[in-house]
Amino acid sequence: MILTDELLLQYKRCHRRAFLNVYTEESQQPSEKNQFLLKLTEEREFHSQQVVENYGLPYHQPKTLTKDKENNLTLALITENLMRQGVECIYQGVIIYKVKNFIDTNQEVTFIVSPTLLIKQDIPSRWGDWSYFSVNTHLGKNIKPEYKLISGFQGDILSLFQGINLSHCQIFLRNNLKPYYLNLSIWIPASRELVKEFTLMIVQKKEPDVFISRQRCSFCQWYDDCYSLAKSQQHLSLIPGITPKRYNLLTSEGINNLENLSQAKIWDLNRILDKDMANKIYLQSQSLVSHQAILKNPTLPIIPYHPIELYFDIEAEPDRNIDYLLGVLLVNNETQEKKYYTFLAETLIEEETIWRGFLKFISQYDDAPIFHYSQYEVETIKRLAYLYKTPSLPLQSLLNRCWDLHKIIINSFYLPVENYSLKSIGNWLGFHWRDPKTGKISSHNVRISGDQCVFWYDQWLKTNDRTWLNYILVYNEDDCLGTYELKKWMDKELRVKN
Ligand code: SF4
């Protein structure tokens, strides 16, 4: 059995993912198609380079010393050789350590770890008067338990490999060149527990259940397989509001799928969940089973209807701290005409220009309501107004015209959707996003998110190829159109209910 630090990280994030990666032939595994992940890999490399430069140490990089760059065995031999020589710093080294009959499983486990850096220190080891501690880089801005566990695991293997007890290692977070010192006397035992759990899962060959979580699954290469399985099982994780903890509570009472939940008695649910949550989950399941929207309370929300309405959506690049596209769909309800306007920063210094262009445009329709689908638009308006010194009077009047349809919808309706993203609701309403690459509506739901736009904008900045910008414009226009479709549905629904 082989356990790498990467595989252990996958296990920590999702047991099922690690299991599928171990027990599926490599040729049968779905490929990592997401371009945003490629961007993250590049960024991590860049961050690591900055950390290396910050140390100011001469370093050796095993990958540059061999043609066999992907072969861990070769890289491990080079790394070991460099450690024995006592070089100051090793960048992207590989360490392999084998344990026979690991935790009495009769298995030989090969551990493979690849810390970002190995740095020499004056503590004796099997090499002589020196040894190495590990340094890891991560793109997160805050320290997470998974970072600590992986560093704990690497620290453990590095200690065993060198025949010493390392006391600490370092972690560098994004945009921060001050190290976080990790106490290995705490995190080695914690990582051993995780390794033990992983090993037992592999030895017992017990496939972990699927659990779809939007945040965790959206970048996973197994998503299509897992989603089909969850769909076929009417899995509870496809119901908004069901967290892993609530899932365990429900299944322990024999409520295993949507049908069971929709037929459950509300007083039974009240026994296992708090009353409010029980009611929410119950009504959500009723909406899904009946394919109907259900009003949450008798007081109907008020949303304006106006001859001219504006639908607003923003694209941003958080790493560069820029809101580079302010997209507005103008709808004339009297003529049914729709026109899409864009305020696009083609360079990183044009944010102020597009903000002023947007304000000028909006001021031509000064009594038109502005609909958007998240809190982000209002937060961005405030940020840009502050940054570019927009007077408070026009700012306040602009904010007064903003209507967050996401907030209104989640406070007012249960909808037969798996989540309350604009895409899910839009698809339920029969609106389909175009595939930005072909400009055509695809027969299957296009899985594109704002993260994909971050990658496209990055490509535009690097290549100056307008194709990337065109993808973003198609995507943003469809977000505005999707918001408009939702507003139309809400108008109709509220008219009927009134
Ligand atoms: S799609 Fe989700 S549940 Fe399936 S393996 Fe990936 S992270 Fe795990």
Short mmCIF file of C-alpha atoms and ligand atoms in Angstrom, two decimals:
data_model
loop_
_atom_site.label_atom_id
_atom_site.label_comp_id
_atom_site.label_asym_id
_atom_site.label_seq_id
_atom_site.Cartn_x
_atom_site.Cartn_y
_atom_site.Cartn_z
CA MET A 1 0.00 0.00 0.00
CA ILE A 2 1.21 3.49 -0.84
CA LEU A 3 0.21 6.57 1.13
CA THR A 4 1.31 9.99 -0.10
CA ASP A 5 0.74 13.29 1.66
CA GLU A 6 -1.50 14.32 -1.25
CA LEU A 7 -3.67 11.21 -0.83
CA LEU A 8 -3.93 11.79 2.91
CA LEU A 9 -5.07 15.36 2.25
CA GLN A 10 -7.73 14.03 -0.11
CA TYR A 11 -8.81 11.56 2.57
CA LYS A 12 -9.09 14.35 5.13
CA ARG A 13 -11.29 16.33 2.74
CA CYS A 14 -13.38 13.38 1.53
CA HIS A 15 -12.89 9.72 2.48
CA ARG A 16 -14.70 8.61 -0.64
CA ARG A 17 -12.40 10.52 -2.96
CA ALA A 18 -9.30 8.88 -1.50
CA PHE A 19 -10.98 5.48 -1.72
CA LEU A 20 -11.93 5.95 -5.38
CA ASN A 21 -8.43 7.14 -6.22
CA VAL A 22 -6.89 4.06 -4.62
CA TYR A 23 -9.31 1.47 -5.97
CA THR A 24 -9.86 2.74 -9.51
CA GLU A 25 -7.34 1.92 -12.24
CA GLU A 26 -5.55 5.09 -13.24
CA SER A 27 -6.72 4.69 -16.85
CA GLN A 28 -10.34 4.60 -15.62
CA GLN A 29 -10.11 7.69 -13.43
CA PRO A 30 -11.82 10.85 -14.66
CA SER A 31 -9.31 13.56 -15.46
CA GLU A 32 -8.99 16.79 -13.50
CA LYS A 33 -10.55 19.05 -16.10
CA ASN A 34 -11.01 22.17 -14.08
CA GLN A 35 -8.86 24.97 -15.42
CA PHE A 36 -9.24 26.91 -12.20
CA LEU A 37 -7.29 24.14 -10.46
CA LEU A 38 -4.45 24.64 -12.93
CA LYS A 39 -4.39 28.29 -11.97
CA LEU A 40 -4.22 27.32 -8.29
CA THR A 41 -1.30 24.98 -9.00
CA GLU A 42 0.57 27.80 -10.74
CA GLU A 43 -0.17 30.16 -7.86
CA ARG A 44 1.07 27.68 -5.30
CA GLU A 45 4.29 27.29 -7.28
CA PHE A 46 4.67 31.07 -7.36
CA HIS A 47 3.99 31.35 -3.62
CA SER A 48 6.55 28.61 -2.93
CA GLN A 49 9.14 30.43 -5.05
CA GLN A 50 8.58 33.58 -2.99
CA VAL A 51 9.11 31.63 0.23
CA VAL A 52 12.32 30.10 -1.16
CA GLU A 53 13.61 33.54 -2.16
CA ASN A 54 12.65 34.93 1.23
CA TYR A 55 14.89 32.37 2.95
CA GLY A 56 17.74 33.55 0.76
CA LEU A 57 19.41 30.12 0.96
CA PRO A 58 21.10 28.40 -1.97
CA TYR A 59 18.76 25.54 -2.81
CA HIS A 60 18.77 22.28 -4.78
CA GLN A 61 15.71 21.04 -6.63
CA PRO A 62 15.74 17.28 -7.34
CA LYS A 63 13.39 17.68 -10.34
CA THR A 64 15.98 19.78 -12.13
CA LEU A 65 18.66 17.13 -11.57
CA THR A 66 17.01 14.28 -13.47
CA LYS A 67 15.12 13.62 -16.68
CA ASP A 68 12.88 11.26 -14.76
CA LYS A 69 10.91 14.14 -13.21
CA GLU A 70 7.76 12.18 -12.40
CA ASN A 71 9.46 9.15 -10.85
CA ASN A 72 9.24 9.41 -7.06
CA LEU A 73 11.85 6.72 -6.54
CA THR A 74 14.47 8.64 -8.53
CA LEU A 75 13.53 11.91 -6.84
CA ALA A 76 13.73 10.26 -3.41
CA LEU A 77 17.22 8.91 -4.13
CA ILE A 78 18.42 12.36 -5.21
CA THR A 79 16.82 13.96 -2.13
CA GLU A 80 18.46 11.45 0.20
CA ASN A 81 21.80 12.06 -1.44
CA LEU A 82 21.44 15.83 -1.00
CA MET A 83 20.54 15.37 2.68
CA ARG A 84 23.56 13.16 3.20
CA GLN A 85 25.78 15.82 1.59
CA GLY A 86 24.31 18.40 3.99
CA VAL A 87 23.11 21.00 1.46
CA GLU A 88 21.40 24.04 3.02
CA CYS A 89 18.00 23.75 1.42
CA ILE A 90 16.08 21.27 -0.78
CA TYR A 91 13.11 22.49 -2.81
CA GLN A 92 10.36 19.95 -3.64
CA GLY A 93 12.32 16.97 -2.36
CA VAL A 94 10.70 13.54 -2.00
CA ILE A 95 11.04 11.19 0.96
CA ILE A 96 10.05 7.54 0.90
CA TYR A 97 9.80 5.51 4.08
CA LYS A 98 8.51 1.93 4.39
CA VAL A 99 6.91 0.26 7.40
CA LYS A 100 6.29 -3.49 7.52
CA ASN A 101 3.14 -4.89 9.17
CA PHE A 102 1.79 -1.40 9.74
CA ILE A 103 -0.59 -1.27 12.76
CA ASP A 104 -0.81 -5.08 12.68
CA THR A 105 -2.48 -5.13 9.29
CA ASN A 106 0.08 -7.44 7.71
CA GLN A 107 0.57 -4.71 5.16
CA GLU A 108 3.79 -3.05 4.11
CA VAL A 109 2.99 0.62 3.79
CA THR A 110 5.15 2.92 1.68
CA PHE A 111 4.86 6.51 2.86
CA ILE A 112 5.78 9.20 0.34
CA VAL A 113 5.96 12.83 1.40
CA SER A 114 7.01 15.90 -0.49
CA PRO A 115 7.31 18.99 1.70
CA THR A 116 7.83 22.26 -0.17
CA LEU A 117 11.22 22.77 1.48
CA LEU A 118 13.66 20.86 3.63
CA ILE A 119 15.89 23.21 5.62
CA LYS A 120 19.10 22.23 7.33
CA GLN A 121 19.38 22.73 11.11
CA ASP A 122 22.12 22.07 13.70
CA ILE A 123 20.51 19.03 15.30
CA PRO A 124 22.34 15.72 14.85
CA SER A 125 20.74 12.91 12.90
CA ARG A 126 21.81 9.87 10.94
CA TRP A 127 23.48 12.24 8.45
CA GLY A 128 25.93 13.69 11.01
CA ASP A 129 25.73 16.95 13.01
CA TRP A 130 22.79 18.18 11.03
CA SER A 131 19.23 17.29 10.13
CA TYR A 132 16.31 18.84 8.24
CA PHE A 133 12.93 20.24 9.21
CA SER A 134 10.09 20.71 6.74
CA VAL A 135 8.38 23.82 5.42
CA ASN A 136 5.05 23.76 3.60
CA THR A 137 3.22 26.39 1.58
CA HIS A 138 -0.53 26.73 1.20
CA LEU A 139 -2.81 29.10 -0.67
CA GLY A 140 -5.26 29.55 2.21
CA LYS A 141 -5.10 32.81 4.12
CA ASN A 142 -5.87 31.17 7.46
CA ILE A 143 -4.37 28.10 9.06
CA LYS A 144 -6.64 25.04 8.71
CA PRO A 145 -6.60 21.71 10.58
CA GLU A 146 -5.90 19.91 7.29
CA TYR A 147 -2.68 21.92 6.81
CA LYS A 148 -1.58 21.01 10.32
CA LEU A 149 -2.37 17.33 9.86
CA ILE A 150 -0.44 17.08 6.60
CA SER A 151 2.55 18.89 8.09
CA GLY A 152 2.27 16.59 11.12
CA PHE A 153 2.35 13.58 8.79
CA GLN A 154 5.37 14.92 6.90
CA GLY A 155 7.09 15.73 10.21
CA ASP A 156 6.48 12.16 11.38
CA ILE A 157 7.94 10.57 8.24
CA LEU A 158 10.85 13.02 8.21
CA SER A 159 11.61 12.22 11.88
CA LEU A 160 11.56 8.46 11.24
CA PHE A 161 13.64 8.83 8.10
CA GLN A 162 16.34 10.83 9.88
CA GLY A 163 16.22 8.86 13.15
CA ILE A 164 15.34 11.91 15.31
CA ASN A 165 12.32 13.51 16.98
CA LEU A 166 11.57 16.75 15.19
CA SER A 167 9.91 19.29 17.46
CA HIS A 168 8.48 21.72 14.94
CA CYS A 169 7.96 22.55 11.29
CA GLN A 170 6.80 25.65 9.45
CA ILE A 171 3.80 26.59 7.31
CA PHE A 172 3.59 29.63 5.04
CA LEU A 173 0.14 30.92 4.15
CA ARG A 174 -0.67 33.01 1.11
CA ASN A 175 0.51 36.63 1.09
CA ASN A 176 2.34 36.10 4.33
CA LEU A 177 6.08 35.61 4.55
CA LYS A 178 6.00 35.08 8.31
CA PRO A 179 6.02 31.35 9.14
CA TYR A 180 3.45 29.61 11.30
CA TYR A 181 5.33 27.31 13.72
CA LEU A 182 3.64 23.96 14.15
CA ASN A 183 4.22 21.99 17.35
CA LEU A 184 4.83 18.44 16.14
CA SER A 185 4.41 16.88 19.58
CA ILE A 186 0.69 17.65 19.12
CA TRP A 187 0.28 17.15 15.38
CA ILE A 188 2.27 13.95 14.84
CA PRO A 189 -0.07 11.95 17.13
CA ALA A 190 -3.10 13.58 15.48
CA SER A 191 -1.82 12.73 12.00
CA ARG A 192 -1.15 9.13 13.09
CA GLU A 193 -4.82 8.75 13.98
CA LEU A 194 -5.74 9.93 10.51
CA VAL A 195 -3.23 7.58 8.87
CA LYS A 196 -4.63 4.70 10.91
CA GLU A 197 -8.21 5.47 9.84
CA PHE A 198 -7.13 5.69 6.22
CA THR A 199 -5.25 2.39 6.40
CA LEU A 200 -8.23 0.58 7.91
CA MET A 201 -10.52 1.92 5.19
CA ILE A 202 -8.14 0.62 2.52
CA VAL A 203 -7.58 -2.75 4.19
CA GLN A 204 -11.32 -3.31 4.73
CA LYS A 205 -12.09 -2.10 1.17
CA LYS A 206 -15.22 -0.42 2.46
CA GLU A 207 -16.38 2.23 -0.01
CA PRO A 208 -17.47 5.36 1.88
CA ASP A 209 -20.97 6.68 1.19
CA VAL A 210 -21.44 9.52 -1.20
CA PHE A 211 -22.25 12.91 0.31
CA ILE A 212 -22.61 15.81 -2.09
CA SER A 213 -21.43 19.07 -0.65
CA ARG A 214 -21.40 21.98 -3.07
CA GLN A 215 -18.27 23.57 -1.73
CA ARG A 216 -16.22 20.40 -1.46
CA CYS A 217 -17.43 18.50 -4.52
CA SER A 218 -17.51 21.22 -7.15
CA PHE A 219 -13.80 20.84 -8.02
CA CYS A 220 -13.61 17.07 -7.63
CA GLN A 221 -12.95 14.90 -10.68
CA TRP A 222 -15.42 12.32 -9.34
CA TYR A 223 -18.31 14.76 -9.23
CA ASP A 224 -20.25 13.37 -12.21
CA ASP A 225 -20.05 9.79 -10.89
CA CYS A 226 -20.93 10.77 -7.34
CA TYR A 227 -23.76 13.04 -8.42
CA SER A 228 -25.35 10.30 -10.58
CA LEU A 229 -25.10 7.89 -7.68
CA ALA A 230 -26.61 10.41 -5.24
CA LYS A 231 -29.42 11.14 -7.70
CA SER A 232 -30.20 7.45 -8.15
CA GLN A 233 -30.34 7.04 -4.36
CA GLN A 234 -32.44 10.20 -3.84
CA HIS A 235 -29.65 11.00 -1.43
CA LEU A 236 -30.38 13.29 1.48
CA SER A 237 -27.28 15.38 0.77
CA LEU A 238 -29.08 16.71 -2.33
CA ILE A 239 -31.59 18.45 -0.08
CA PRO A 240 -30.67 22.01 0.94
CA GLY A 241 -30.10 22.25 4.68
CA ILE A 242 -28.87 18.67 5.19
CA THR A 243 -25.39 18.81 6.69
CA PRO A 244 -23.32 15.67 7.48
CA LYS A 245 -24.37 15.96 11.13
CA ARG A 246 -28.09 16.19 10.29
CA TYR A 247 -27.63 13.39 7.76
CA ASN A 248 -26.29 11.11 10.50
CA LEU A 249 -29.17 12.01 12.83
CA LEU A 250 -31.75 11.30 10.13
CA THR A 251 -30.22 8.01 8.94
CA SER A 252 -29.93 6.80 12.53
CA GLU A 253 -33.75 7.07 12.61
CA GLY A 254 -34.11 5.13 9.36
CA ILE A 255 -34.71 8.22 7.21
CA ASN A 256 -32.38 7.45 4.33
CA ASN A 257 -33.66 9.30 1.29
CA LEU A 258 -35.91 12.05 0.01
CA GLU A 259 -38.98 9.82 -0.11
CA ASN A 260 -38.53 8.70 3.53
CA LEU A 261 -38.05 12.29 4.60
CA SER A 262 -41.09 13.62 2.78
CA GLN A 263 -43.23 10.89 4.39
CA ALA A 264 -41.80 11.34 7.88
CA LYS A 265 -43.98 12.74 10.63
CA ILE A 266 -43.01 16.23 11.65
CA TRP A 267 -43.11 15.29 15.37
CA ASP A 268 -40.56 12.54 14.67
CA LEU A 269 -38.30 15.08 13.00
CA ASN A 270 -38.81 17.47 15.93
CA ARG A 271 -37.40 14.79 18.22
CA ILE A 272 -34.09 14.57 16.38
CA LEU A 273 -33.58 18.07 15.02
CA ASP A 274 -34.28 21.47 16.44
CA LYS A 275 -37.85 22.49 15.72
CA ASP A 276 -37.12 25.24 13.22
CA MET A 277 -34.69 23.10 11.27
CA ALA A 278 -37.04 20.11 11.30
CA ASN A 279 -39.78 22.26 9.82
CA LYS A 280 -37.46 23.73 7.17
CA ILE A 281 -36.12 20.37 6.05
CA TYR A 282 -39.59 18.85 6.01
CA LEU A 283 -41.05 21.64 3.83
CA GLN A 284 -38.01 21.57 1.58
CA SER A 285 -38.59 17.86 0.99
CA GLN A 286 -42.28 18.55 0.24
CA SER A 287 -41.26 21.10 -2.35
CA LEU A 288 -38.84 18.66 -4.00
CA VAL A 289 -41.33 15.80 -4.09
CA SER A 290 -44.19 17.93 -5.43
CA HIS A 291 -41.91 19.95 -7.78
CA GLN A 292 -43.75 23.03 -6.50
CA ALA A 293 -42.61 26.23 -4.82
CA ILE A 294 -43.93 26.58 -1.27
CA LEU A 295 -44.33 29.96 0.42
CA LYS A 296 -42.41 30.24 3.68
CA ASN A 297 -44.77 32.61 5.42
CA PRO A 298 -48.08 34.29 4.72
CA THR A 299 -46.54 37.76 4.35
CA LEU A 300 -45.63 38.09 0.72
CA PRO A 301 -42.39 39.82 -0.19
CA ILE A 302 -42.64 43.14 -1.97
CA ILE A 303 -40.54 43.63 -5.06
CA PRO A 304 -40.92 46.56 -7.43
CA TYR A 305 -42.09 46.35 -10.99
CA HIS A 306 -40.96 49.20 -13.21
CA PRO A 307 -41.08 50.01 -16.94
CA ILE A 308 -37.27 50.01 -16.98
CA GLU A 309 -35.44 47.46 -14.83
CA LEU A 310 -31.72 46.79 -14.51
CA TYR A 311 -30.14 43.40 -13.80
CA PHE A 312 -26.64 43.60 -12.42
CA ASP A 313 -23.83 41.07 -12.03
CA ILE A 314 -20.13 41.48 -11.22
CA GLU A 315 -17.05 39.41 -12.07
CA ALA A 316 -14.04 39.79 -9.81
CA GLU A 317 -10.48 38.55 -9.48
CA PRO A 318 -9.98 38.25 -5.72
CA ASP A 319 -6.24 37.57 -5.89
CA ARG A 320 -5.66 40.79 -7.75
CA ASN A 321 -8.33 42.55 -5.71
CA ILE A 322 -10.16 43.88 -8.75
CA ASP A 323 -13.81 43.90 -9.80
CA TYR A 324 -13.14 43.87 -13.50
CA LEU A 325 -16.59 43.48 -15.02
CA LEU A 326 -19.78 45.30 -14.11
CA GLY A 327 -22.45 43.77 -16.35
CA VAL A 328 -25.94 45.28 -16.63
CA LEU A 329 -28.95 43.96 -18.50
CA LEU A 330 -31.47 46.71 -19.25
CA VAL A 331 -35.03 45.42 -19.63
CA ASN A 332 -37.77 47.61 -21.03
CA ASN A 333 -40.96 45.99 -19.75
CA GLU A 334 -43.11 48.06 -22.11
CA THR A 335 -41.38 47.07 -25.33
CA GLN A 336 -39.95 43.76 -24.02
CA GLU A 337 -36.55 44.88 -25.32
CA LYS A 338 -33.44 43.70 -23.54
CA LYS A 339 -29.95 45.11 -23.94
CA TYR A 340 -26.77 44.03 -22.20
CA TYR A 341 -24.17 46.69 -21.24
CA THR A 342 -20.68 46.02 -19.96
CA PHE A 343 -18.11 48.03 -18.03
CA LEU A 344 -14.98 45.98 -18.45
CA ALA A 345 -11.48 46.65 -17.12
CA GLU A 346 -9.17 45.24 -19.77
CA THR A 347 -6.18 46.13 -17.60
CA LEU A 348 -5.73 46.12 -13.84
CA ILE A 349 -5.64 49.93 -13.69
CA GLU A 350 -9.06 50.49 -15.25
CA GLU A 351 -11.27 49.68 -12.28
CA GLU A 352 -11.91 53.35 -11.49
CA THR A 353 -12.77 54.08 -15.14
CA ILE A 354 -15.35 51.30 -15.32
CA TRP A 355 -16.82 52.33 -11.97
CA ARG A 356 -17.33 55.90 -13.21
CA GLY A 357 -18.74 54.62 -16.51
CA PHE A 358 -21.16 52.41 -14.59
CA LEU A 359 -22.30 55.32 -12.37
CA LYS A 360 -22.89 57.52 -15.39
CA PHE A 361 -24.90 54.82 -17.12
CA ILE A 362 -26.99 54.02 -14.04
CA SER A 363 -27.75 57.72 -13.46
CA GLN A 364 -29.59 57.84 -16.81
CA TYR A 365 -32.23 55.54 -15.31
CA ASP A 366 -32.35 57.02 -11.87
CA ASP A 367 -35.64 55.50 -10.78
CA ALA A 368 -35.06 52.03 -12.25
CA PRO A 369 -34.65 49.27 -9.65
CA ILE A 370 -31.42 47.25 -9.83
CA PHE A 371 -31.81 43.51 -9.27
CA HIS A 372 -28.89 41.24 -8.44
CA TYR A 373 -28.41 37.78 -6.96
CA SER A 374 -26.09 38.00 -3.96
CA GLN A 375 -24.89 40.36 -1.31
CA TYR A 376 -21.64 40.74 -3.23
CA GLU A 377 -22.96 43.44 -5.58
CA VAL A 378 -23.93 45.76 -2.71
CA GLU A 379 -20.64 45.13 -0.91
CA THR A 380 -18.74 45.91 -4.11
CA ILE A 381 -20.68 49.11 -4.73
CA LYS A 382 -19.71 50.24 -1.22
CA ARG A 383 -16.08 49.21 -1.74
CA LEU A 384 -15.72 50.98 -5.08
CA ALA A 385 -17.53 54.09 -3.82
CA TYR A 386 -15.17 54.31 -0.85
CA LEU A 387 -12.07 53.65 -2.95
CA TYR A 388 -12.96 56.15 -5.68
CA LYS A 389 -14.49 58.75 -3.39
CA THR A 390 -18.06 58.70 -4.65
CA PRO A 391 -20.14 61.28 -2.70
CA SER A 392 -22.48 59.74 -0.14
CA LEU A 393 -25.73 61.13 -1.60
CA PRO A 394 -25.52 59.38 -5.01
CA LEU A 395 -24.10 56.31 -3.28
CA GLN A 396 -27.05 56.10 -0.91
CA SER A 397 -29.56 56.58 -3.71
CA LEU A 398 -27.84 53.81 -5.70
CA LEU A 399 -27.92 51.44 -2.72
CA ASN A 400 -31.61 52.21 -2.14
CA ARG A 401 -32.35 50.94 -5.64
CA CYS A 402 -30.63 47.58 -5.14
CA TRP A 403 -32.73 44.44 -4.63
CA ASP A 404 -30.99 41.23 -3.66
CA LEU A 405 -33.23 38.52 -5.13
CA HIS A 406 -31.23 35.77 -3.39
CA LYS A 407 -32.09 37.19 0.01
CA ILE A 408 -35.74 37.60 -0.95
CA ILE A 409 -36.05 34.11 -2.40
CA ILE A 410 -34.48 32.28 0.53
CA ASN A 411 -36.63 34.22 2.99
CA SER A 412 -39.83 33.68 1.04
CA PHE A 413 -39.91 30.32 -0.76
CA TYR A 414 -38.94 26.67 -0.64
CA LEU A 415 -38.10 25.75 -4.20
CA PRO A 416 -37.70 22.28 -5.71
CA VAL A 417 -33.95 22.71 -6.16
CA GLU A 418 -30.83 21.06 -4.77
CA ASN A 419 -29.34 24.40 -3.78
CA TYR A 420 -30.30 28.04 -4.03
CA SER A 421 -27.60 29.08 -6.48
CA LEU A 422 -28.78 31.15 -9.43
CA LYS A 423 -27.84 28.26 -11.77
CA SER A 424 -30.00 25.73 -9.93
CA ILE A 425 -33.00 28.01 -9.75
CA GLY A 426 -32.52 29.19 -13.34
CA ASN A 427 -32.39 25.60 -14.58
CA TRP A 428 -35.53 24.74 -12.64
CA LEU A 429 -37.25 27.69 -14.36
CA GLY A 430 -36.14 26.31 -17.72
CA PHE A 431 -33.39 28.86 -18.29
CA HIS A 432 -30.10 27.34 -19.45
CA TRP A 433 -26.70 28.99 -19.51
CA ARG A 434 -24.83 28.93 -22.80
CA ASP A 435 -21.56 27.15 -23.12
CA PRO A 436 -19.30 30.25 -23.35
CA LYS A 437 -16.93 28.40 -25.69
CA THR A 438 -19.58 27.67 -28.32
CA GLY A 439 -22.07 30.40 -27.45
CA LYS A 440 -24.79 27.73 -27.64
CA ILE A 441 -27.13 26.32 -25.06
CA SER A 442 -25.85 22.91 -24.26
CA SER A 443 -28.09 19.85 -23.92
CA HIS A 444 -26.55 19.13 -20.52
CA ASN A 445 -26.24 21.68 -17.73
CA VAL A 446 -23.01 23.62 -18.16
CA ARG A 447 -20.94 23.45 -14.97
CA ILE A 448 -19.29 26.84 -15.01
CA SER A 449 -18.84 29.11 -12.07
CA GLY A 450 -17.33 32.46 -11.24
CA ASP A 451 -14.07 30.60 -10.49
CA GLN A 452 -13.83 29.62 -14.14
CA CYS A 453 -14.07 33.32 -15.05
CA VAL A 454 -11.16 34.01 -12.70
CA PHE A 455 -9.08 31.60 -14.78
CA TRP A 456 -10.27 33.15 -18.06
CA TYR A 457 -9.47 36.67 -16.90
CA ASP A 458 -6.04 35.49 -15.82
CA GLN A 459 -5.51 34.00 -19.30
CA TRP A 460 -6.64 37.25 -20.93
CA LEU A 461 -4.08 39.23 -18.89
CA LYS A 462 -1.34 36.78 -19.82
CA THR A 463 -2.12 36.27 -23.51
CA ASN A 464 -4.07 39.34 -24.65
CA ASP A 465 -6.30 36.92 -26.56
CA ARG A 466 -9.85 38.35 -26.61
CA THR A 467 -11.38 34.87 -26.79
CA TRP A 468 -10.99 34.67 -23.01
CA LEU A 469 -12.82 37.97 -22.50
CA ASN A 470 -15.61 36.83 -24.81
CA TYR A 471 -16.16 33.72 -22.66
CA ILE A 472 -16.52 35.93 -19.59
CA LEU A 473 -18.99 38.26 -21.30
CA VAL A 474 -21.22 35.36 -22.39
CA TYR A 475 -21.16 33.94 -18.88
CA ASN A 476 -21.88 37.29 -17.22
CA GLU A 477 -24.69 38.14 -19.64
CA ASP A 478 -26.34 34.80 -18.88
CA ASP A 479 -26.10 35.49 -15.15
CA CYS A 480 -27.94 38.78 -15.75
CA LEU A 481 -30.52 36.99 -17.93
CA GLY A 482 -30.92 34.25 -15.30
CA THR A 483 -31.60 36.93 -12.66
CA TYR A 484 -34.19 38.46 -14.98
CA GLU A 485 -35.92 35.07 -15.47
CA LEU A 486 -36.11 34.65 -11.72
CA LYS A 487 -37.61 38.13 -11.28
CA LYS A 488 -40.21 37.35 -13.96
CA TRP A 489 -41.16 34.17 -12.12
CA MET A 490 -41.39 36.02 -8.80
CA ASP A 491 -43.63 38.72 -10.33
CA LYS A 492 -45.98 36.07 -11.69
CA GLU A 493 -45.99 33.98 -8.54
CA LEU A 494 -46.68 36.95 -6.29
CA ARG A 495 -49.47 38.18 -8.58
CA VAL A 496 -51.16 34.76 -8.35
CA LYS A 497 -50.74 34.55 -4.57
CA ASN A 498 -52.11 38.06 -4.12
S1 SF4 B 1 -17.61 14.33 -5.66
FE1 SF4 B 1 -17.73 14.85 -3.51
S2 SF4 B 1 -18.37 12.95 -2.51
FE2 SF4 B 1 -17.61 12.40 -4.53
S3 SF4 B 1 -15.48 11.90 -4.21
FE3 SF4 B 1 -15.55 14.01 -4.82
S4 SF4 B 1 -15.59 15.20 -2.93
FE4 SF4 B 1 -16.13 13.07 -2.42
#
